[in-house]
Short mmCIF file of C-alpha atoms in Angstrom, two decimals:
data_model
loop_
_atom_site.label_atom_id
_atom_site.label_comp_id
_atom_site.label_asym_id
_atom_site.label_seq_id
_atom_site.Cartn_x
_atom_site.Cartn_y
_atom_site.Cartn_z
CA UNK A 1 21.91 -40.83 -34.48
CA UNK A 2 23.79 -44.15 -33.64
CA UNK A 3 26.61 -42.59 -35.04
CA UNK A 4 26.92 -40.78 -31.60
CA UNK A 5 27.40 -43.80 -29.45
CA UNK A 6 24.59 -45.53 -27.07
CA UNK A 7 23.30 -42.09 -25.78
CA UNK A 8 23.17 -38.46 -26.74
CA UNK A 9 22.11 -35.09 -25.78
CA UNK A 10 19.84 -32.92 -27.55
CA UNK A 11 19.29 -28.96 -25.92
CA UNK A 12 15.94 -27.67 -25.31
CA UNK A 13 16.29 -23.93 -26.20
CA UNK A 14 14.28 -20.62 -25.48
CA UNK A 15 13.03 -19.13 -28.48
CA UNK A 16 12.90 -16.24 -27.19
CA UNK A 17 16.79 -15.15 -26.63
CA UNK A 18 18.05 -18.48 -27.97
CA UNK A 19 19.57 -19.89 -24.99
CA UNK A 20 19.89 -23.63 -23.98
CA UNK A 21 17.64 -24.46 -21.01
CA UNK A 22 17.72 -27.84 -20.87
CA UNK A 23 18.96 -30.98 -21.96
CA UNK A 24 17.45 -33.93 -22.73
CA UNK A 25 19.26 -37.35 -22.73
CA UNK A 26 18.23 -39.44 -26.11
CA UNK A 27 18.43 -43.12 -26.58
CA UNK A 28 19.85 -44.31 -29.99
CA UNK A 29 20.74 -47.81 -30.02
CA UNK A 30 17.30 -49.83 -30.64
CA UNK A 31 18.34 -52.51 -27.82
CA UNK A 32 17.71 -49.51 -25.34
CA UNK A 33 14.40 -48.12 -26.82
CA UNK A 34 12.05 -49.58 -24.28
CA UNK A 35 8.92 -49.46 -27.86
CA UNK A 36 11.59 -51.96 -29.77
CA UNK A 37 11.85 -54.17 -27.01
CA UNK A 38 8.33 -53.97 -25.70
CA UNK A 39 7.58 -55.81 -29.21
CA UNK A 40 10.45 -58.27 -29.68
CA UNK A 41 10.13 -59.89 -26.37
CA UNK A 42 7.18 -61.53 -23.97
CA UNK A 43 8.03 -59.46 -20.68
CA UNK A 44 5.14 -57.65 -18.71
CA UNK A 45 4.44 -54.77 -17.68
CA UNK A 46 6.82 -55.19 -14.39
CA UNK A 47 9.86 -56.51 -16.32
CA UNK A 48 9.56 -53.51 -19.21
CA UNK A 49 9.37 -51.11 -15.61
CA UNK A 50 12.74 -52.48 -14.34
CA UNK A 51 14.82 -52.57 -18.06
CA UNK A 52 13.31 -48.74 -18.53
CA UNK A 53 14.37 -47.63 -15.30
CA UNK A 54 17.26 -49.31 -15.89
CA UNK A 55 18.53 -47.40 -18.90
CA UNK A 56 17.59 -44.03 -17.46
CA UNK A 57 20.13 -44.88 -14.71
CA UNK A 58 22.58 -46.07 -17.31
CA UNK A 59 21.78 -42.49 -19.63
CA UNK A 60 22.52 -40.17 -16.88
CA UNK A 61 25.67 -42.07 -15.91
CA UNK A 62 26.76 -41.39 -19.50
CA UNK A 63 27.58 -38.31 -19.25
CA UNK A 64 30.14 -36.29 -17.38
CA UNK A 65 30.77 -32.29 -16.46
CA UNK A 66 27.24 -31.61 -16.49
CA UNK A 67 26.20 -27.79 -15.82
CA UNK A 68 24.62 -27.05 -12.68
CA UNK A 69 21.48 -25.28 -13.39
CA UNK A 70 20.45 -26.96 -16.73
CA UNK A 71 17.70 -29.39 -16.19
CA UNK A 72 18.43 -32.57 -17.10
CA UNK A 73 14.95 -34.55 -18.99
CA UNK A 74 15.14 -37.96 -18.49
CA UNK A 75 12.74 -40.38 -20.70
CA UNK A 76 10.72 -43.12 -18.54
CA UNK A 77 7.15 -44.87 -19.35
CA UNK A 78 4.52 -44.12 -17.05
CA UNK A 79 4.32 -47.76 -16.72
CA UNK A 80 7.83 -47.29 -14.49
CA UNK A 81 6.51 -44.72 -12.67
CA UNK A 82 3.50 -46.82 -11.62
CA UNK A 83 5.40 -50.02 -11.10
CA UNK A 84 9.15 -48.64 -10.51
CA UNK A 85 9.15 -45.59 -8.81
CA UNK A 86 11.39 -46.68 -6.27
CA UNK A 87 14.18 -48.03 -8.85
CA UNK A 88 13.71 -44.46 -10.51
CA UNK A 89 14.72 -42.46 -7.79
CA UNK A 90 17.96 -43.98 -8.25
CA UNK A 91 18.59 -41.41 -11.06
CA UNK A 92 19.72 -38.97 -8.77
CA UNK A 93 21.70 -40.97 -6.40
CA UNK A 94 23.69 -43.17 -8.30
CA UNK A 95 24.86 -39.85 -10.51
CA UNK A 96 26.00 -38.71 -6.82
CA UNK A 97 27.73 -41.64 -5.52
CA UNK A 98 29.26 -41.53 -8.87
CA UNK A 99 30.36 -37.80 -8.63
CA UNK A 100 30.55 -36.87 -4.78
CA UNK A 101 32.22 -33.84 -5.04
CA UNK A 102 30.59 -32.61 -8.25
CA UNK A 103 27.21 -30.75 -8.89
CA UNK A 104 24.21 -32.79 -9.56
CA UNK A 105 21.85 -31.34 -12.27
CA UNK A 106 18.05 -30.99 -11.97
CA UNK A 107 16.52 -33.37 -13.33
CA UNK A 108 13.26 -33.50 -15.33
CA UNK A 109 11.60 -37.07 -15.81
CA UNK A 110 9.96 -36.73 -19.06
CA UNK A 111 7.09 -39.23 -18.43
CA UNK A 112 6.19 -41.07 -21.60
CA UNK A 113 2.31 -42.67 -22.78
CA UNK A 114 1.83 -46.02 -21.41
CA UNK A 115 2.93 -48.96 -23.52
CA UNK A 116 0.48 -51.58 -21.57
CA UNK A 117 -1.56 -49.25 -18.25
CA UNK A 118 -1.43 -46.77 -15.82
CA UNK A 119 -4.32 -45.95 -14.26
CA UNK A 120 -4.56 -42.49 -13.24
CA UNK A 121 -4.58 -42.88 -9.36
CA UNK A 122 -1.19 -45.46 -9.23
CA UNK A 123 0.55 -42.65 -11.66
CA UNK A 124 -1.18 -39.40 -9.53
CA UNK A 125 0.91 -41.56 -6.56
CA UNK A 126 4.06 -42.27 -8.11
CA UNK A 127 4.76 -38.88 -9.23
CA UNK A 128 3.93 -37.49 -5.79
CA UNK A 129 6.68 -39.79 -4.67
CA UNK A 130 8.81 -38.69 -7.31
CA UNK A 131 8.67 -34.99 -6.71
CA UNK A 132 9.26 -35.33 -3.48
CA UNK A 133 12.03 -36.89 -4.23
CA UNK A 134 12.91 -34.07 -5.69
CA UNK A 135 12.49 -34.69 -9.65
CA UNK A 136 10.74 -32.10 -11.91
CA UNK A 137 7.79 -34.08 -13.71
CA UNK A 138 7.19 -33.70 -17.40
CA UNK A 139 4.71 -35.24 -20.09
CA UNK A 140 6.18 -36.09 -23.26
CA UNK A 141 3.75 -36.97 -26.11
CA UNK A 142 0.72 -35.69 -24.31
CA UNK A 143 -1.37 -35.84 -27.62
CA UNK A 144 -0.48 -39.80 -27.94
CA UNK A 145 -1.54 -40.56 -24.21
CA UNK A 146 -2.60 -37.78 -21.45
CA UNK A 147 -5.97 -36.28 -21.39
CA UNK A 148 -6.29 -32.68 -20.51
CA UNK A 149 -7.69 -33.49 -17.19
CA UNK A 150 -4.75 -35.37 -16.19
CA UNK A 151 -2.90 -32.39 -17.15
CA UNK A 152 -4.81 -30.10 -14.70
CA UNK A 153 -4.99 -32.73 -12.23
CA UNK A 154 -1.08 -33.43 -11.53
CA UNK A 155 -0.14 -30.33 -12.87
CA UNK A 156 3.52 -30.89 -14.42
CA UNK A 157 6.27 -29.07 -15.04
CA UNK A 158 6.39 -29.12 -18.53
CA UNK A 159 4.60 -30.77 -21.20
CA UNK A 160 5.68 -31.44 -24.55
CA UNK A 161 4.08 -31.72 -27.77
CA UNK A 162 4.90 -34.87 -30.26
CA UNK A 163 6.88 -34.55 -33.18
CA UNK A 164 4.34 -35.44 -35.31
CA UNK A 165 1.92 -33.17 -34.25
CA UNK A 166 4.16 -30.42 -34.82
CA UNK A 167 4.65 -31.27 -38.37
CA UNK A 168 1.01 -31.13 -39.28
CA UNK A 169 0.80 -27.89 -37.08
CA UNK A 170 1.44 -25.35 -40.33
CA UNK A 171 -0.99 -26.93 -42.89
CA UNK A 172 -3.57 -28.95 -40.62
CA UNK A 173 -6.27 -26.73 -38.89
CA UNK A 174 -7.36 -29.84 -36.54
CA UNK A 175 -3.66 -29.76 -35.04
CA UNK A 176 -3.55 -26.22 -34.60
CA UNK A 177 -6.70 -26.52 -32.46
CA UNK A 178 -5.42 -29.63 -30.56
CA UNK A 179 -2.24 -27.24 -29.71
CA UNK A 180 -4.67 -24.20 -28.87
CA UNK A 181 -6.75 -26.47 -26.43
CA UNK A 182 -3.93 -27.34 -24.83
CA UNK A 183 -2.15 -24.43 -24.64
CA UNK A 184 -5.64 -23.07 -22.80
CA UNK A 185 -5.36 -25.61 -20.19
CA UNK A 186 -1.74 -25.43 -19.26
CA UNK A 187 -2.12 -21.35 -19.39
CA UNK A 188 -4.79 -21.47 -16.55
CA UNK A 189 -3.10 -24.32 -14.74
CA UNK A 190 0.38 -22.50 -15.11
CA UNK A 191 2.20 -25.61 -16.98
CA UNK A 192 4.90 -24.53 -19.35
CA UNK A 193 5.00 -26.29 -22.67
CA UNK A 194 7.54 -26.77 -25.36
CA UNK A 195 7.78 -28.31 -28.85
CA UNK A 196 9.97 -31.30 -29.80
CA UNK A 197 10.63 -32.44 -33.32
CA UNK A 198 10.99 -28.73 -34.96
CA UNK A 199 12.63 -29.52 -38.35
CA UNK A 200 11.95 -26.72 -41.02
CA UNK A 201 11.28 -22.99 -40.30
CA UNK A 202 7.19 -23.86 -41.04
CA UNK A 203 7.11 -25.65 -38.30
CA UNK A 204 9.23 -22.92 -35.65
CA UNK A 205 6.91 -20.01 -37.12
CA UNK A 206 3.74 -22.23 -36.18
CA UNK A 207 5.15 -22.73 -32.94
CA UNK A 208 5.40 -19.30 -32.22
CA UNK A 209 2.58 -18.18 -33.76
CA UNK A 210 0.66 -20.50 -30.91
CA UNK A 211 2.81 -18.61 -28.29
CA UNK A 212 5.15 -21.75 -27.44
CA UNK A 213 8.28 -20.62 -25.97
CA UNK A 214 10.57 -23.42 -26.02
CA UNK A 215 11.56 -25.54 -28.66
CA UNK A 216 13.97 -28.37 -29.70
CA UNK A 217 14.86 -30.21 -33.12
CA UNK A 218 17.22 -30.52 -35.68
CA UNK A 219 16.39 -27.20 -36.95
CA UNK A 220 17.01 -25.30 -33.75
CA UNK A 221 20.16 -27.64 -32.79
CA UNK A 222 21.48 -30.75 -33.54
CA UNK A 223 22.16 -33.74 -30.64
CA UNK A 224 25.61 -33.58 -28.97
CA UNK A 225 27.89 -36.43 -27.84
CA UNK A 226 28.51 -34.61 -24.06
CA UNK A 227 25.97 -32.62 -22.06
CA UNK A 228 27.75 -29.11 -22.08
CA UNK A 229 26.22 -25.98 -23.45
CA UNK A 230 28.91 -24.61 -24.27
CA UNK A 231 28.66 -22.79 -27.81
CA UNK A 232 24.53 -23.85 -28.06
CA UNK A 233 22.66 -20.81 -29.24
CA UNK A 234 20.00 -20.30 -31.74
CA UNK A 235 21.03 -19.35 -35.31
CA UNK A 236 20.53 -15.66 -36.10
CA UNK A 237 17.90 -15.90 -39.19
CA UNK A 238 15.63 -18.38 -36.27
CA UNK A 239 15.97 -15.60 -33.41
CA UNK A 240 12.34 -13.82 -33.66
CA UNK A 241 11.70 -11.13 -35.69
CA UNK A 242 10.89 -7.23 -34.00
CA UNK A 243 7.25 -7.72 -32.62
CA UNK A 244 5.37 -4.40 -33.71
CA UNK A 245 4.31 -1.90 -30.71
CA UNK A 246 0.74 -1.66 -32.31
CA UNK A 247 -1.72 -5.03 -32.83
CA UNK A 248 -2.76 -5.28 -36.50
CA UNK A 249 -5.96 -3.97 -38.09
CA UNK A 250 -8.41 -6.50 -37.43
CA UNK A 251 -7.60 -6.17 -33.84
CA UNK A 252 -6.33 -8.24 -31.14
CA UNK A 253 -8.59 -11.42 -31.76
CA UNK A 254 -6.46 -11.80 -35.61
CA UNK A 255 -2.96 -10.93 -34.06
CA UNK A 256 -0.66 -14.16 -33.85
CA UNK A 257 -1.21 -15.67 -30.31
CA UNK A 258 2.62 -15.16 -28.86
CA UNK A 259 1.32 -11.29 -29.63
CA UNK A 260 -1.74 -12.11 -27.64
CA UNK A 261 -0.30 -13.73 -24.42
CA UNK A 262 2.62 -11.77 -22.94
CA UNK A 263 4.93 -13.46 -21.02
CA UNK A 264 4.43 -13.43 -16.97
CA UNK A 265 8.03 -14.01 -15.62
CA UNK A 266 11.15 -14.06 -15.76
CA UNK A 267 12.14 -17.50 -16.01
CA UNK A 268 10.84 -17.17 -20.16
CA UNK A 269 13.80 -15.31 -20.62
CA UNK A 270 16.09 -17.10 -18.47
CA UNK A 271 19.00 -18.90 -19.53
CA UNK A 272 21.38 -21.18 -17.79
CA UNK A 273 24.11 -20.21 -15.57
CA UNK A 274 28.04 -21.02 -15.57
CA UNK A 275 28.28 -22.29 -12.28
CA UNK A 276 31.00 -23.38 -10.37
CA UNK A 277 31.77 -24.33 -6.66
CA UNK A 278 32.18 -21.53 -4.19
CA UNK A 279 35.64 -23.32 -3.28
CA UNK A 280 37.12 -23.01 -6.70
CA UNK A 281 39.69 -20.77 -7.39
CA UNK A 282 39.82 -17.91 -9.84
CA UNK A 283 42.03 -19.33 -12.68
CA UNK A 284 39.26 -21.80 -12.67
CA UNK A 285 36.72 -19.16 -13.41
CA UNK A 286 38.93 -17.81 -16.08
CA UNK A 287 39.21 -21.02 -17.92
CA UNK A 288 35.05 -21.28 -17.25
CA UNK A 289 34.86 -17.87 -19.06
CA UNK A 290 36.85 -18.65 -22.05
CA UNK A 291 35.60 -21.77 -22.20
CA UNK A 292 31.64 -20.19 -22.28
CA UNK A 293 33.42 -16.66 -24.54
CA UNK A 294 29.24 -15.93 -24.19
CA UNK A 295 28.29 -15.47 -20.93
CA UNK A 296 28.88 -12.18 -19.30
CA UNK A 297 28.95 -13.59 -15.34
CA UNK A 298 29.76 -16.82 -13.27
CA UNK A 299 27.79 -17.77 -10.19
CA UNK A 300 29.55 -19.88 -7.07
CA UNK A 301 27.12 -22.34 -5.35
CA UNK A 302 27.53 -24.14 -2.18
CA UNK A 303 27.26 -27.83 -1.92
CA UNK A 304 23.29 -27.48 -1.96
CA UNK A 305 23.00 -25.63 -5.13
CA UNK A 306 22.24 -22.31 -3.55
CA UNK A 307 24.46 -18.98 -4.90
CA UNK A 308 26.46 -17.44 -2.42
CA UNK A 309 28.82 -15.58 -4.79
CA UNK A 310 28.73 -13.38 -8.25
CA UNK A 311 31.46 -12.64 -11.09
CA UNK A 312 31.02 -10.18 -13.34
CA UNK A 313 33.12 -10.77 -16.41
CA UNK A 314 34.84 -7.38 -17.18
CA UNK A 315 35.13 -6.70 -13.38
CA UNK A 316 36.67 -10.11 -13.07
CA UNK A 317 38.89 -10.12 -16.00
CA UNK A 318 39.86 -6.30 -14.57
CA UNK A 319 41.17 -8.03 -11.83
CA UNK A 320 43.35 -10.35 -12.85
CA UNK A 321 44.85 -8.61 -15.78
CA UNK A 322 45.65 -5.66 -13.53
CA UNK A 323 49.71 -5.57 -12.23
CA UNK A 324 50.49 -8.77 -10.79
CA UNK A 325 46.94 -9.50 -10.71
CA UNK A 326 46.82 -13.18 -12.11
CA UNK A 327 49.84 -14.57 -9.41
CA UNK A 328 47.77 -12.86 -6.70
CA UNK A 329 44.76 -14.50 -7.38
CA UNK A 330 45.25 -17.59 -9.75
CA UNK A 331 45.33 -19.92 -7.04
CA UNK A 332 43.07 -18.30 -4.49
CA UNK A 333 39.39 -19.02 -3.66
CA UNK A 334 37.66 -16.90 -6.46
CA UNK A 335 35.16 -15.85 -3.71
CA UNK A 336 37.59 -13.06 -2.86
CA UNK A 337 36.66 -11.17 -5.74
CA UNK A 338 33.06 -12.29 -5.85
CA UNK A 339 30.10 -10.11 -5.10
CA UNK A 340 26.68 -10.52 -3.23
CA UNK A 341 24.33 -12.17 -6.35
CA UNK A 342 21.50 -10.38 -6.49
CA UNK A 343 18.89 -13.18 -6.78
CA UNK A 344 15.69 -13.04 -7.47
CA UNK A 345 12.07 -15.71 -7.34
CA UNK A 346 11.90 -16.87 -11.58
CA UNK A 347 8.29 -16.10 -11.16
CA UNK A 348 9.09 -12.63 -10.87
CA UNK A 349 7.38 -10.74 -13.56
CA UNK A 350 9.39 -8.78 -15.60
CA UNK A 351 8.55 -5.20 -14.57
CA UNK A 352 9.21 -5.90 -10.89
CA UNK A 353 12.43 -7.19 -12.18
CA UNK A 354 13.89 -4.08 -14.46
CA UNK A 355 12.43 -2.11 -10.69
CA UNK A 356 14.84 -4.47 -8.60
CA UNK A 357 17.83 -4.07 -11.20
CA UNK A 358 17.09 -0.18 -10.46
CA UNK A 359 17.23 -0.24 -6.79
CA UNK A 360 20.60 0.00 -4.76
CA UNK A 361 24.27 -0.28 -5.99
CA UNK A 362 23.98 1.87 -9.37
CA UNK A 363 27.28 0.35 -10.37
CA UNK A 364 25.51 -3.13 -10.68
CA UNK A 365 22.29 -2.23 -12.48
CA UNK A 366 23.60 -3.85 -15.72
CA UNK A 367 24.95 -7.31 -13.68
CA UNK A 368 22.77 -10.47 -14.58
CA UNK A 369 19.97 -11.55 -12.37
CA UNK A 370 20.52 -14.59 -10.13
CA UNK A 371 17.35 -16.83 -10.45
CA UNK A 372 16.03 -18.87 -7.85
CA UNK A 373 13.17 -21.66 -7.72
CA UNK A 374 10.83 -22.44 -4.35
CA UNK A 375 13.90 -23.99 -2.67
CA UNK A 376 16.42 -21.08 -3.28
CA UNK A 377 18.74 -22.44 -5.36
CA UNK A 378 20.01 -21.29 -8.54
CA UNK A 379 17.49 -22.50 -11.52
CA UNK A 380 19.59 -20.01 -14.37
CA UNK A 381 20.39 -16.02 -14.99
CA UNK A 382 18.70 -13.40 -17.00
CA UNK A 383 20.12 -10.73 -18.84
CA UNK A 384 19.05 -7.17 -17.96
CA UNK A 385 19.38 -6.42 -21.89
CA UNK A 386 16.65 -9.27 -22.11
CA UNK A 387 14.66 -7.55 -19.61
CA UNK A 388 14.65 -4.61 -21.40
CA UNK A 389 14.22 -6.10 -24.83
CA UNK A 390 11.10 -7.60 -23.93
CA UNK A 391 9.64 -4.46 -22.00
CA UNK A 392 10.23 -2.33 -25.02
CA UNK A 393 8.73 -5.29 -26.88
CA UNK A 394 11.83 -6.28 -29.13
CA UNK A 395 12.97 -9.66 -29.46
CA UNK A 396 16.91 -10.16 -27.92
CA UNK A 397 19.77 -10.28 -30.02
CA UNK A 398 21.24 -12.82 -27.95
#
């Protein structure tokens, strides 16, 4: 990978409709890997906290034209977050003083085990700090260093499982009931949890087999020198098979567990937006459009990352290609043509959903769904086909 440069940026996709939803921000040079230099020098515990959170400043600064709504994860050692929380929650605000005018992404601090300690209480306080600072939290590696009551207790956003407990997931019973155990406890505390390391189809039908929904690897997608997700989607022969209507004979206890567990909201299907400013103009929006020749919609945000306008693709493209149509509005605020988004909560399930893409304007049944997280502002789209797809219990196309 240090082919790439000092820092890449690998996607985090849904399995089920293949779409990026985050991306997480690798270090490849060994002089930045905070394990390498933990063992070739003598520093403690508060000198590794200050060079960590120093490269996570210097990884998000990396890279440029990030997209709005994809999370970006962010490696640091729970050691920083015990003993440099402050110097963390520079993430955020040096990407902004370095991009004023721009959108900053979410960001996801993938906490990592301790390399020396963190007692439970300093780290139960530094991520309270953190996320109200407003950083998702994350565990990476919980089956290296974070107990299942730690998991209930500060309830994460996400937790990911190790790379090399992945691997021994399709021949090794004792990892598949690790994974089970805790799949049980982030299912009742309502953690999401992805796999990392996914490098051979084995592995990705094991995963889904234990009901995992997100994924990442060099199976599903290889690392990428900028953070756009522009062209990421899952390869056809990985996008999951038809799920039959009918559990098999031996009844619902043998059926594979993503059979098992349906899915509760929307935000499993979600994917991220194209999002631009509400200020920009429309032959911006056309360029976004052939730049993502995917996406069927483009969302404008205001300065705080909330939607206040919605493009349809064909009605947008309609009106520009009409007479005239691209001198009349090239240049103009592309809020002229935009529509009210219709938004809703991701924890929307997704039969409420298909009822709200029902109600009202018939016209816009078919128009992608605006999500929004606890704060209102835009955390990705789904696709009514999705919607559908799942309902009828068929996996999406994509």
């Amino acid at each position: 990978m240090s082919d790439y440069g000092r820092f890449t940026f690998e996607p985090l996709l849904n399995l089920v409709n293949g779409r990026p939803v985050g991306m997480e921000v690798r270090r490849c040079q060994a002089r930045d890997q905070i394990e390498v230099v933990a063992r070739q020098s003598v520093w403690g515990t508060r000198q590794l906290a200050e060079f960590d959170s120093g490269i996570a400043i210097a990884s998000v600064l990396y890279g440029t034209e990030y997209d709005a709504t994809v999370p970006l994860h962010v490696d640091v050692l729970a050691d920083t977050v015990v003993a440099a929380r402050r110097r963390v929650a520079q993430v955020r605000t040096s990407l902004r003083n370095r991009d004023p005018a721009g959108f900053t992404p979410p960001i996801l601090l993938e906490i990592n085990p301790a390399l020396s300690a963190a007692p439970p209480d300093a780290l139960a306080e530094g991520v309270a700090e953190l996320r109200a600072d407003g950083f998702g939290i994350g565990f990476d590696a919980v089956s290296r260093g974070f107990g299942l009551d730690l998991i209930a207790e500060l309830e994460p956003d996400l937790v990911k499982i190790d790379p090399a407990l992945v691997a021994r997931m399709p021949h090794a019973p004792r990892a598949r009931a690790v994974v089970s155990a805790l799949l049980d406890v982030c299912r009742v505390v309502g953690v999401r949890v992805s796999a990392t390391g996914v490098s051979t189809p084995e592995q990705l039908a094991a995963v889904r087999d234990h009901g995992i929904p997100w994924a990442q690897g060099p199976l599903l997608a290889e690392p990428r020198r900028r953070p756009s997700t522009s062209g990421i989607l899952l390869p056809v022969e990985l996008m999951p098979r038809s799920r039959a209507p009918q559990p098999p004979p031996g009844g619902p206890e043998t059926a594979p567990l993503e059979q098992q567990r349906p899915r509760q909201s929307v935000a499993d299907l979600a994917q991220a937006a194209v999002a631009l400013p509400e200020s920009v103009t429309a032959e911006k929006v056309r360029q976004a459009l052939a730049d993502h020749p995917q996406t069927g919609s483009v969302v404008l945000l205001d300065p705080n990352g909330q939607p206040t306008g919605f493009l349809d693709r064909n009605r947008f493209m309609l009106a520009i290609s009409g007479p005239f149509g691209r001198a009349l509005y090239a240049n103009r605020p592309a809020i002229a043509l935009a529509e009210e988004p219709r938004t809703i909560p991701a924890t929307t399930d997704v039969r409420s959903a298909l009822k709200f893409c029902l109600s009202g304007d018939r016209s816009r049944s078919y128009d992608d769904l605006v999500l929004l997280d606890a704060s209102r502002v835009c955390s990705g789209i789904v696709r009514v086909t999705d919607l559908l797809q799942e309902a009828t219990g068929n996996p999406s196309a994509a």
